Amino acid sequence: MRKFDAIVIGSGQGGVPLAKKLAKAGWQTAIVEKRWIGGTCINDGCTPTKSMIACGAAAHVIANSQEWGITVSDFKVDLEKIVQRKNKVVESFRGGATKGMEKTEGLSIIYGEAVFTGEKTLKVALKDGGEEDITAPHIFINTGTLPKVPPVPGLDTVKYLTNTSIMELTKLPSHLVIMGSGYIGLEFGQLFRRLGSQVTIIDKGKQLLKYEDEDVAAAVKKVMETSGVTMHTGANIQKVEQIGDTIRLQLTANGENLAITGSHLLVAVGRTPQSTSLQPEKAGIALDDKGYFKVNDQLETNVPGIYVLGDVKGGPAFTHISYNDYLILYKRLVNKEDTSIKDRPVPYCMFTDPQLGRIGLTEKAAKEAGYDVKVACLDMTRVARAIETGNTQGFMKAVINSNDDKLLGVAILGPEGGEVMSVMQMAMLGGITAKQLREMIFAHPLYSESINNLFMTLEK
């Protein structure tokens, strides 16, 4: 039995920096990884998808170049080269993370799959053969999630894609059908439409992005439809079948019976935690009814000394939240600070074009929480920078507490929406009022300058 001060299972965006910092603090640390260093973000999520989305944006500009007075007679999309570019970026990020850990004194990288054998003991089936038993008083779980496969009749008989496998295609789908209209479905839908595929998105919810306000969701739907994506919401898929090289879906949507046939099917209905494969019951670790690890506000499970970071604990499934989990744990365990995940801000961004940047409460959630609110809205057609660049889709929205004039939440659906949202996030954290933002000096003509105009709408 090999003994450590700390064991980190999984090398995602929380696990890697935590393992390095613990080792640098003098803790003999092991990190166990069954696949590649970097977790979902670097290998299957943020890094590869945003690399490909950048290529889609280039194709969109070229295809619509006449809007800017430029005529491009013809162009060709080479998906194989797009994938090669994506892989190069991923390998660079992954290699950098791996080298950083290999250089860290006191940190052992163990490649293999771990399972609990007792409360603080693990057996690792090593990637290159054999097994190793390890133990530590502190264990950190950062194993993330996998694509969720819904119980749709016939789905197990067809060649469907996931968010990982779709990025390995080297030939464009003639008709990509997407099951699910969350961030993954919408981002891939717009991407492949811009690259030249026909795209149809099917979702059982009547509203896209169920956690957003209705006006925001409706505006996003309009963006997708303007991109040329066919949307079917309020749809119930009854059967999926493979017919030769095509996939046929039978569904009902808004009282209509429909049959949709596509060349490829992407299943993007959510994620499922990688928890049960660890055999947590052998360590006495509790899971919730969806298979996520139960943790308290200090990220500790019901077993003292065993902690969880990132998506596998449920809650907001974002890279930056996983990274913040690491900061909270390190400060608490090494610096002895009283840190907690309670009431932390949760900013996020959907990388459609235009982006949707979000922070804080929606209008609906604020009203349900009992706030007396006022709402400021500004269409992007009234934003100088948007007009100048020819990117006027979307709108800006801020929810303000009428009692103290401070921001409760913001939604920015527009070009560089995530960047503008981040400015507003800083304002929220600093307690800056709507009046102060209305009168603040911003450089002209930035997108952020339109924050002035957004809050001027409250005067009308």
Short mmCIF file of C-alpha atoms in Angstrom, two decimals:
data_model
loop_
_atom_site.label_atom_id
_atom_site.label_comp_id
_atom_site.label_asym_id
_atom_site.label_seq_id
_atom_site.Cartn_x
_atom_site.Cartn_y
_atom_site.Cartn_z
CA MET A 1 0.00 0.00 0.00
CA ARG A 2 1.56 3.27 -1.18
CA LYS A 3 0.85 6.16 1.18
CA PHE A 4 0.32 9.83 0.31
CA ASP A 5 -0.87 12.94 2.12
CA ALA A 6 -3.41 13.60 -0.65
CA ILE A 7 -4.86 11.77 -3.62
CA VAL A 8 -6.67 13.58 -6.43
CA ILE A 9 -8.84 11.38 -8.69
CA GLY A 10 -9.22 13.02 -12.09
CA SER A 11 -7.18 15.76 -13.73
CA GLY A 12 -9.82 18.33 -14.64
CA GLN A 13 -9.69 22.08 -14.17
CA GLY A 14 -9.97 21.73 -10.41
CA GLY A 15 -7.85 18.62 -9.90
CA VAL A 16 -4.70 19.75 -11.74
CA PRO A 17 -4.07 23.06 -9.92
CA LEU A 18 -5.10 21.54 -6.58
CA ALA A 19 -2.63 18.66 -6.94
CA LYS A 20 0.18 21.03 -7.92
CA LYS A 21 -0.48 23.50 -5.10
CA LEU A 22 -0.80 20.78 -2.46
CA ALA A 23 2.52 19.28 -3.59
CA LYS A 24 4.18 22.70 -3.50
CA ALA A 25 2.80 23.15 0.04
CA GLY A 26 4.72 20.04 1.11
CA TRP A 27 1.96 17.44 0.81
CA GLN A 28 3.06 14.19 -0.86
CA THR A 29 0.38 14.09 -3.54
CA ALA A 30 -0.80 11.63 -6.18
CA ILE A 31 -3.12 12.40 -9.09
CA VAL A 32 -4.86 9.49 -10.80
CA GLU A 33 -5.98 9.91 -14.42
CA LYS A 34 -7.56 7.13 -16.51
CA ARG A 35 -7.35 8.95 -19.86
CA TRP A 36 -5.67 12.31 -20.61
CA ILE A 37 -4.54 15.20 -18.44
CA GLY A 38 -6.87 18.20 -18.63
CA GLY A 39 -10.31 16.70 -18.11
CA THR A 40 -13.40 17.53 -20.14
CA CYS A 41 -12.53 21.20 -20.66
CA ILE A 42 -9.28 20.70 -22.53
CA ASN A 43 -10.02 17.38 -24.23
CA ASP A 44 -13.75 17.35 -25.05
CA GLY A 45 -15.29 20.66 -24.04
CA CYS A 46 -14.21 24.28 -23.99
CA THR A 47 -10.90 24.09 -25.84
CA PRO A 48 -11.87 21.94 -28.85
CA THR A 49 -15.38 23.34 -29.30
CA LYS A 50 -14.33 26.98 -29.19
CA SER A 51 -11.49 26.22 -31.59
CA MET A 52 -14.00 24.79 -34.07
CA ILE A 53 -16.53 27.57 -33.45
CA ALA A 54 -13.83 30.08 -34.48
CA CYS A 55 -13.63 28.27 -37.84
CA GLY A 56 -17.41 28.45 -38.16
CA ALA A 57 -17.27 32.19 -37.50
CA ALA A 58 -14.68 32.60 -40.28
CA ALA A 59 -16.92 30.69 -42.69
CA HIS A 60 -19.88 32.86 -41.73
CA VAL A 61 -17.99 36.10 -42.40
CA ILE A 62 -16.79 34.84 -45.79
CA ALA A 63 -20.25 33.58 -46.78
CA ASN A 64 -21.79 36.94 -45.88
CA SER A 65 -18.89 39.14 -46.97
CA GLN A 66 -21.06 41.21 -49.33
CA GLU A 67 -22.68 42.80 -46.26
CA TRP A 68 -19.32 44.48 -45.65
CA GLY A 69 -18.75 45.37 -49.28
CA ILE A 70 -16.40 42.47 -49.98
CA THR A 71 -17.16 39.91 -52.67
CA VAL A 72 -15.77 36.40 -52.32
CA SER A 73 -16.67 34.41 -55.41
CA ASP A 74 -16.27 30.96 -53.88
CA PHE A 75 -14.90 29.20 -50.84
CA LYS A 76 -14.55 25.65 -49.59
CA VAL A 77 -14.90 24.17 -46.09
CA ASP A 78 -12.28 21.52 -45.31
CA LEU A 79 -13.56 19.81 -42.16
CA GLU A 80 -10.51 17.58 -41.96
CA LYS A 81 -8.24 20.64 -41.66
CA ILE A 82 -10.59 22.22 -39.14
CA VAL A 83 -10.35 19.08 -37.00
CA GLN A 84 -6.56 19.02 -37.40
CA ARG A 85 -6.38 22.63 -36.19
CA LYS A 86 -8.61 21.78 -33.24
CA ASN A 87 -6.46 18.77 -32.34
CA LYS A 88 -3.30 20.87 -32.47
CA VAL A 89 -4.76 23.39 -30.01
CA VAL A 90 -5.96 20.61 -27.70
CA GLU A 91 -2.59 18.84 -27.76
CA SER A 92 -0.83 22.11 -26.95
CA PHE A 93 -3.06 22.76 -23.93
CA ARG A 94 -2.91 19.16 -22.75
CA GLY A 95 0.87 19.01 -23.18
CA GLY A 96 1.35 22.21 -21.23
CA ALA A 97 -0.77 20.93 -18.33
CA THR A 98 1.05 17.58 -18.32
CA LYS A 99 4.54 19.13 -18.33
CA GLY A 100 3.55 21.47 -15.52
CA MET A 101 2.62 18.52 -13.31
CA GLU A 102 5.62 16.42 -14.29
CA LYS A 103 7.90 19.26 -13.14
CA THR A 104 6.15 19.60 -9.77
CA GLU A 105 8.22 18.14 -6.95
CA GLY A 106 6.25 15.90 -4.60
CA LEU A 107 3.55 15.13 -7.20
CA SER A 108 3.14 11.60 -8.62
CA ILE A 109 1.03 11.08 -11.76
CA ILE A 110 -0.61 7.64 -11.87
CA TYR A 111 -2.28 6.71 -15.16
CA GLY A 112 -5.08 4.25 -14.53
CA GLU A 113 -8.63 3.78 -13.28
CA ALA A 114 -9.26 4.02 -9.54
CA VAL A 115 -11.91 2.35 -7.39
CA PHE A 116 -12.46 2.63 -3.66
CA THR A 117 -11.62 -0.46 -1.62
CA GLY A 118 -12.23 1.18 1.76
CA GLU A 119 -12.85 4.55 3.39
CA LYS A 120 -9.47 6.03 2.48
CA THR A 121 -8.03 3.31 0.22
CA LEU A 122 -8.04 2.93 -3.55
CA LYS A 123 -7.00 0.28 -6.05
CA VAL A 124 -5.77 1.60 -9.40
CA ALA A 125 -5.88 -0.58 -12.52
CA LEU A 126 -2.79 0.84 -14.21
CA LYS A 127 -3.07 1.91 -17.84
CA ASP A 128 0.04 -0.04 -18.85
CA GLY A 129 -0.90 -3.14 -16.86
CA GLY A 130 -0.93 -4.26 -13.24
CA GLU A 131 -2.52 -2.74 -10.16
CA GLU A 132 -1.48 -0.43 -7.35
CA ASP A 133 -3.05 0.13 -3.93
CA ILE A 134 -2.85 3.67 -2.57
CA THR A 135 -4.12 5.52 0.49
CA ALA A 136 -4.23 9.06 1.89
CA PRO A 137 -6.02 10.92 4.71
CA HIS A 138 -7.27 13.46 2.15
CA ILE A 139 -8.94 12.34 -1.10
CA PHE A 140 -10.31 14.68 -3.75
CA ILE A 141 -12.69 13.49 -6.48
CA ASN A 142 -12.65 15.40 -9.79
CA THR A 143 -13.96 12.79 -12.24
CA GLY A 144 -16.47 14.96 -14.15
CA THR A 145 -19.36 13.77 -16.30
CA LEU A 146 -20.15 11.89 -19.50
CA PRO A 147 -22.80 12.47 -22.19
CA LYS A 148 -26.24 11.38 -21.06
CA VAL A 149 -28.10 8.92 -23.28
CA PRO A 150 -31.90 9.17 -22.89
CA PRO A 151 -34.20 6.10 -22.94
CA VAL A 152 -35.57 6.74 -26.43
CA PRO A 153 -36.88 3.61 -28.20
CA GLY A 154 -34.43 2.50 -30.88
CA LEU A 155 -31.63 4.87 -29.91
CA ASP A 156 -29.38 1.99 -28.95
CA THR A 157 -29.68 0.59 -32.50
CA VAL A 158 -28.44 3.69 -34.38
CA LYS A 159 -25.01 5.23 -34.91
CA TYR A 160 -25.46 8.41 -32.88
CA LEU A 161 -22.82 11.01 -32.07
CA THR A 162 -21.89 12.63 -28.74
CA ASN A 163 -20.26 16.00 -28.13
CA THR A 164 -16.90 14.15 -28.24
CA SER A 165 -17.32 11.96 -31.32
CA ILE A 166 -18.87 14.70 -33.46
CA MET A 167 -15.59 16.60 -33.28
CA GLU A 168 -13.77 13.70 -34.95
CA LEU A 169 -15.87 13.78 -38.14
CA THR A 170 -13.83 14.61 -41.21
CA LYS A 171 -16.76 14.78 -43.63
CA LEU A 172 -19.58 17.29 -43.16
CA PRO A 173 -22.99 15.79 -42.35
CA SER A 174 -25.50 16.55 -45.08
CA HIS A 175 -28.23 16.83 -42.43
CA LEU A 176 -27.33 16.91 -38.74
CA VAL A 177 -30.23 16.23 -36.39
CA ILE A 178 -29.59 17.28 -32.79
CA MET A 179 -31.47 15.87 -29.83
CA GLY A 180 -31.39 18.59 -27.15
CA SER A 181 -31.26 22.39 -27.19
CA GLY A 182 -28.93 23.19 -24.33
CA TYR A 183 -25.57 24.91 -24.72
CA ILE A 184 -24.00 21.88 -26.43
CA GLY A 185 -26.84 21.43 -28.91
CA LEU A 186 -27.11 25.11 -29.79
CA GLU A 187 -23.36 25.69 -30.19
CA PHE A 188 -22.86 22.63 -32.40
CA GLY A 189 -26.06 23.37 -34.30
CA GLN A 190 -24.95 26.84 -35.34
CA LEU A 191 -21.39 25.66 -36.01
CA PHE A 192 -22.36 22.91 -38.45
CA ARG A 193 -24.97 25.09 -40.13
CA ARG A 194 -22.26 27.68 -40.79
CA LEU A 195 -19.95 25.00 -42.15
CA GLY A 196 -22.64 23.95 -44.62
CA SER A 197 -24.75 21.22 -43.04
CA GLN A 198 -28.54 21.28 -42.87
CA VAL A 199 -29.35 21.29 -39.15
CA THR A 200 -32.49 20.39 -37.21
CA ILE A 201 -32.70 20.72 -33.42
CA ILE A 202 -35.34 18.81 -31.44
CA ASP A 203 -36.11 19.46 -27.78
CA LYS A 204 -38.87 18.27 -25.45
CA GLY A 205 -39.08 21.61 -23.65
CA LYS A 206 -41.44 24.26 -24.95
CA GLN A 207 -38.76 26.89 -24.25
CA LEU A 208 -35.08 26.80 -25.13
CA LEU A 209 -32.72 27.30 -22.18
CA LYS A 210 -35.32 26.58 -19.52
CA TYR A 211 -33.46 28.46 -16.80
CA GLU A 212 -33.46 31.75 -18.72
CA ASP A 213 -36.21 34.37 -18.96
CA GLU A 214 -38.72 33.86 -21.76
CA ASP A 215 -37.60 36.97 -23.66
CA VAL A 216 -33.96 35.82 -23.61
CA ALA A 217 -34.88 32.29 -24.72
CA ALA A 218 -37.08 33.65 -27.52
CA ALA A 219 -34.26 35.89 -28.75
CA VAL A 220 -31.83 32.93 -28.78
CA LYS A 221 -34.35 30.88 -30.77
CA LYS A 222 -34.60 33.72 -33.27
CA VAL A 223 -30.80 33.79 -33.58
CA MET A 224 -30.76 30.05 -34.34
CA GLU A 225 -33.55 30.30 -36.90
CA THR A 226 -31.86 33.28 -38.54
CA SER A 227 -28.74 31.10 -38.82
CA GLY A 228 -30.82 28.66 -40.87
CA VAL A 229 -31.35 26.05 -38.13
CA THR A 230 -34.76 24.35 -38.01
CA MET A 231 -36.14 24.21 -34.46
CA HIS A 232 -38.74 21.81 -33.03
CA THR A 233 -39.57 22.57 -29.37
CA GLY A 234 -42.21 20.87 -27.24
CA ALA A 235 -41.30 17.68 -29.10
CA ASN A 236 -41.58 14.11 -27.93
CA ILE A 237 -39.40 11.62 -29.81
CA GLN A 238 -41.25 8.32 -30.01
CA LYS A 239 -38.83 6.23 -32.04
CA VAL A 240 -35.40 6.33 -33.67
CA GLU A 241 -34.30 3.91 -36.39
CA GLN A 242 -31.40 3.36 -38.75
CA ILE A 243 -32.44 3.11 -42.40
CA GLY A 244 -29.36 2.42 -44.49
CA ASP A 245 -27.03 5.41 -44.12
CA THR A 246 -29.75 7.63 -42.65
CA ILE A 247 -31.37 7.99 -39.26
CA ARG A 248 -35.14 8.50 -38.99
CA LEU A 249 -36.85 10.06 -35.97
CA GLN A 250 -40.58 9.88 -35.36
CA LEU A 251 -41.91 12.58 -33.05
CA THR A 252 -44.87 14.67 -32.06
CA ALA A 253 -44.43 18.43 -31.77
CA ASN A 254 -47.21 20.89 -30.92
CA GLY A 255 -49.89 18.35 -31.78
CA GLU A 256 -48.30 17.32 -35.10
CA ASN A 257 -46.85 13.94 -36.03
CA LEU A 258 -43.50 14.42 -37.75
CA ALA A 259 -40.85 12.21 -39.32
CA ILE A 260 -37.35 13.65 -39.68
CA THR A 261 -34.58 11.90 -41.56
CA GLY A 262 -30.97 12.96 -41.20
CA SER A 263 -27.53 11.72 -42.12
CA HIS A 264 -26.20 12.11 -38.55
CA LEU A 265 -27.71 12.31 -35.07
CA LEU A 266 -26.08 14.20 -32.18
CA VAL A 267 -27.38 13.31 -28.72
CA ALA A 268 -26.97 16.39 -26.53
CA VAL A 269 -29.57 16.08 -23.78
CA GLY A 270 -27.28 16.63 -20.81
CA ARG A 271 -24.54 14.96 -18.80
CA THR A 272 -24.34 12.13 -16.30
CA PRO A 273 -21.81 11.92 -13.42
CA GLN A 274 -18.82 9.60 -13.42
CA SER A 275 -19.36 8.45 -9.86
CA THR A 276 -20.58 4.84 -9.59
CA SER A 277 -17.54 3.46 -11.42
CA LEU A 278 -15.46 4.59 -8.43
CA GLN A 279 -17.47 2.19 -6.22
CA PRO A 280 -18.05 4.94 -3.62
CA GLU A 281 -20.25 2.64 -1.54
CA LYS A 282 -17.09 0.80 -0.42
CA ALA A 283 -15.92 4.05 1.16
CA GLY A 284 -19.37 4.88 2.55
CA ILE A 285 -19.70 7.99 0.33
CA ALA A 286 -23.28 9.14 -0.30
CA LEU A 287 -24.69 9.96 -3.74
CA ASP A 288 -27.91 11.79 -4.55
CA ASP A 289 -30.75 10.26 -6.59
CA LYS A 290 -29.07 11.33 -9.86
CA GLY A 291 -25.71 9.81 -8.98
CA TYR A 292 -23.89 13.03 -8.03
CA PHE A 293 -21.75 13.17 -4.90
CA LYS A 294 -23.42 14.93 -1.99
CA VAL A 295 -21.23 17.68 -0.52
CA ASN A 296 -21.63 20.46 2.03
CA ASP A 297 -20.74 24.13 1.50
CA GLN A 298 -17.07 23.24 2.10
CA LEU A 299 -17.16 20.59 -0.69
CA GLU A 300 -16.77 17.73 1.80
CA THR A 301 -18.75 14.50 1.46
CA ASN A 302 -20.39 12.69 4.35
CA VAL A 303 -17.02 10.98 4.89
CA PRO A 304 -14.60 13.41 6.60
CA GLY A 305 -11.50 14.04 4.52
CA ILE A 306 -13.09 13.12 1.18
CA TYR A 307 -13.93 16.11 -1.02
CA VAL A 308 -15.41 16.65 -4.48
CA LEU A 309 -14.60 19.26 -7.15
CA GLY A 310 -16.25 20.09 -10.44
CA ASP A 311 -19.20 18.67 -12.33
CA VAL A 312 -19.40 15.32 -10.54
CA LYS A 313 -20.85 17.01 -7.46
CA GLY A 314 -23.76 18.48 -9.43
CA GLY A 315 -24.67 22.15 -9.47
CA PRO A 316 -23.25 24.56 -12.05
CA ALA A 317 -21.24 22.53 -14.57
CA PHE A 318 -18.67 25.07 -15.69
CA THR A 319 -14.88 24.95 -15.89
CA HIS A 320 -14.50 28.15 -13.91
CA ILE A 321 -16.63 26.71 -11.09
CA SER A 322 -14.37 23.66 -10.92
CA TYR A 323 -11.36 25.97 -10.71
CA ASN A 324 -13.02 27.98 -7.96
CA ASP A 325 -13.68 24.72 -6.09
CA TYR A 326 -9.91 24.18 -6.03
CA LEU A 327 -9.30 27.66 -4.62
CA ILE A 328 -11.88 27.13 -1.88
CA LEU A 329 -10.39 23.78 -0.86
CA TYR A 330 -6.77 24.94 -0.94
CA LYS A 331 -7.47 28.05 1.09
CA ARG A 332 -9.47 26.05 3.62
CA LEU A 333 -7.11 23.10 4.06
CA VAL A 334 -3.70 24.75 3.65
CA ASN A 335 -4.23 28.40 4.56
CA LYS A 336 -6.90 27.57 7.19
CA GLU A 337 -9.27 30.20 5.79
CA ASP A 338 -13.02 29.97 6.37
CA THR A 339 -14.01 29.49 2.72
CA SER A 340 -17.29 28.23 1.30
CA ILE A 341 -19.20 27.84 -1.97
CA LYS A 342 -22.27 29.47 -0.40
CA ASP A 343 -23.59 32.50 -2.33
CA ARG A 344 -20.64 32.61 -4.76
CA PRO A 345 -21.37 34.29 -8.10
CA VAL A 346 -21.89 31.97 -11.05
CA PRO A 347 -21.11 33.74 -14.36
CA TYR A 348 -21.43 31.76 -17.56
CA CYS A 349 -21.41 32.21 -21.30
CA MET A 350 -22.91 30.33 -24.25
CA PHE A 351 -20.67 30.61 -27.31
CA THR A 352 -23.25 30.89 -30.01
CA ASP A 353 -22.89 33.96 -32.22
CA PRO A 354 -23.92 36.27 -30.70
CA GLN A 355 -22.82 35.06 -27.27
CA LEU A 356 -25.12 34.85 -24.28
CA GLY A 357 -23.34 36.10 -21.15
CA ARG A 358 -25.17 35.60 -17.84
CA ILE A 359 -24.63 36.48 -14.19
CA GLY A 360 -26.97 36.60 -11.21
CA LEU A 361 -30.75 36.29 -11.07
CA THR A 362 -33.12 36.24 -14.00
CA GLU A 363 -36.10 38.59 -13.88
CA LYS A 364 -38.39 35.65 -13.10
CA ALA A 365 -36.13 34.31 -10.31
CA ALA A 366 -35.74 37.77 -8.76
CA LYS A 367 -39.51 38.26 -8.59
CA GLU A 368 -40.02 34.78 -7.17
CA ALA A 369 -37.43 35.62 -4.49
CA GLY A 370 -39.55 38.59 -3.46
CA TYR A 371 -37.48 41.45 -4.85
CA ASP A 372 -39.12 44.64 -6.06
CA VAL A 373 -37.38 44.89 -9.41
CA LYS A 374 -36.99 47.25 -12.32
CA VAL A 375 -35.72 45.99 -15.66
CA ALA A 376 -33.52 47.75 -18.20
CA CYS A 377 -33.41 46.46 -21.79
CA LEU A 378 -31.49 47.71 -24.81
CA ASP A 379 -31.67 46.17 -28.28
CA MET A 380 -28.31 45.62 -29.99
CA THR A 381 -29.60 47.65 -32.98
CA ARG A 382 -29.14 50.67 -30.68
CA VAL A 383 -25.52 49.85 -29.78
CA ALA A 384 -23.04 51.96 -31.77
CA ARG A 385 -20.29 49.33 -31.87
CA ALA A 386 -22.75 46.65 -32.99
CA ILE A 387 -24.03 48.86 -35.82
CA GLU A 388 -20.50 49.72 -36.93
CA THR A 389 -19.40 46.07 -37.02
CA GLY A 390 -22.64 44.83 -38.58
CA ASN A 391 -23.50 42.55 -35.64
CA THR A 392 -26.84 43.75 -34.29
CA GLN A 393 -28.58 40.55 -33.21
CA GLY A 394 -29.67 40.25 -29.59
CA PHE A 395 -30.25 42.60 -26.68
CA MET A 396 -28.95 43.57 -23.25
CA LYS A 397 -30.97 43.10 -20.08
CA ALA A 398 -30.34 44.07 -16.45
CA VAL A 399 -32.47 43.27 -13.42
CA ILE A 400 -32.16 45.91 -10.69
CA ASN A 401 -33.28 45.94 -7.06
CA SER A 402 -35.60 48.96 -6.81
CA ASN A 403 -34.79 49.39 -3.11
CA ASP A 404 -31.05 50.07 -3.46
CA ASP A 405 -30.54 50.49 -7.24
CA LYS A 406 -28.02 47.61 -7.32
CA LEU A 407 -27.86 44.88 -9.93
CA LEU A 408 -29.43 41.49 -9.25
CA GLY A 409 -28.66 39.91 -12.61
CA VAL A 410 -27.64 40.55 -16.18
CA ALA A 411 -28.16 38.83 -19.55
CA ILE A 412 -26.14 40.03 -22.52
CA LEU A 413 -27.12 38.42 -25.82
CA GLY A 414 -24.84 40.16 -28.26
CA PRO A 415 -21.37 40.28 -29.82
CA GLU A 416 -18.78 39.73 -27.08
CA GLY A 417 -21.70 39.21 -24.70
CA GLY A 418 -19.51 37.32 -22.25
CA GLU A 419 -17.00 40.16 -22.05
CA VAL A 420 -19.72 42.77 -21.44
CA MET A 421 -21.28 40.49 -18.83
CA SER A 422 -17.93 40.29 -17.04
CA VAL A 423 -17.84 44.08 -16.74
CA MET A 424 -21.31 43.94 -15.17
CA GLN A 425 -20.20 41.14 -12.85
CA MET A 426 -17.47 43.37 -11.48
CA ALA A 427 -20.04 46.10 -10.96
CA MET A 428 -22.25 43.69 -9.03
CA LEU A 429 -19.37 42.54 -6.82
CA GLY A 430 -18.40 46.17 -6.19
CA GLY A 431 -21.94 47.22 -5.28
CA ILE A 432 -22.05 49.80 -8.08
CA THR A 433 -25.54 51.14 -8.69
CA ALA A 434 -27.48 51.46 -11.93
CA LYS A 435 -27.22 55.25 -11.66
CA GLN A 436 -23.42 55.07 -11.34
CA LEU A 437 -23.21 52.77 -14.37
CA ARG A 438 -25.42 55.12 -16.35
CA GLU A 439 -23.01 57.98 -15.68
CA MET A 440 -19.72 56.06 -15.79
CA ILE A 441 -17.13 56.92 -18.46
CA PHE A 442 -16.36 54.08 -20.87
CA ALA A 443 -14.07 54.33 -23.88
CA HIS A 444 -15.92 55.03 -27.10
CA PRO A 445 -17.08 53.09 -29.04
CA LEU A 446 -16.73 49.84 -27.07
CA TYR A 447 -19.57 47.39 -26.59
CA SER A 448 -19.22 48.13 -22.86
CA GLU A 449 -19.97 51.79 -23.51
CA SER A 450 -23.55 50.73 -24.27
CA ILE A 451 -23.93 50.01 -20.53
CA ASN A 452 -24.57 53.78 -20.26
CA ASN A 453 -27.45 53.53 -22.72
CA LEU A 454 -28.81 50.37 -21.13
CA PHE A 455 -29.43 52.13 -17.84
CA MET A 456 -30.65 55.29 -19.52
CA THR A 457 -33.69 53.27 -20.56
CA LEU A 458 -34.80 53.32 -16.92
CA GLU A 459 -35.47 57.05 -17.22
CA LYS A 460 -38.19 56.52 -19.80
#
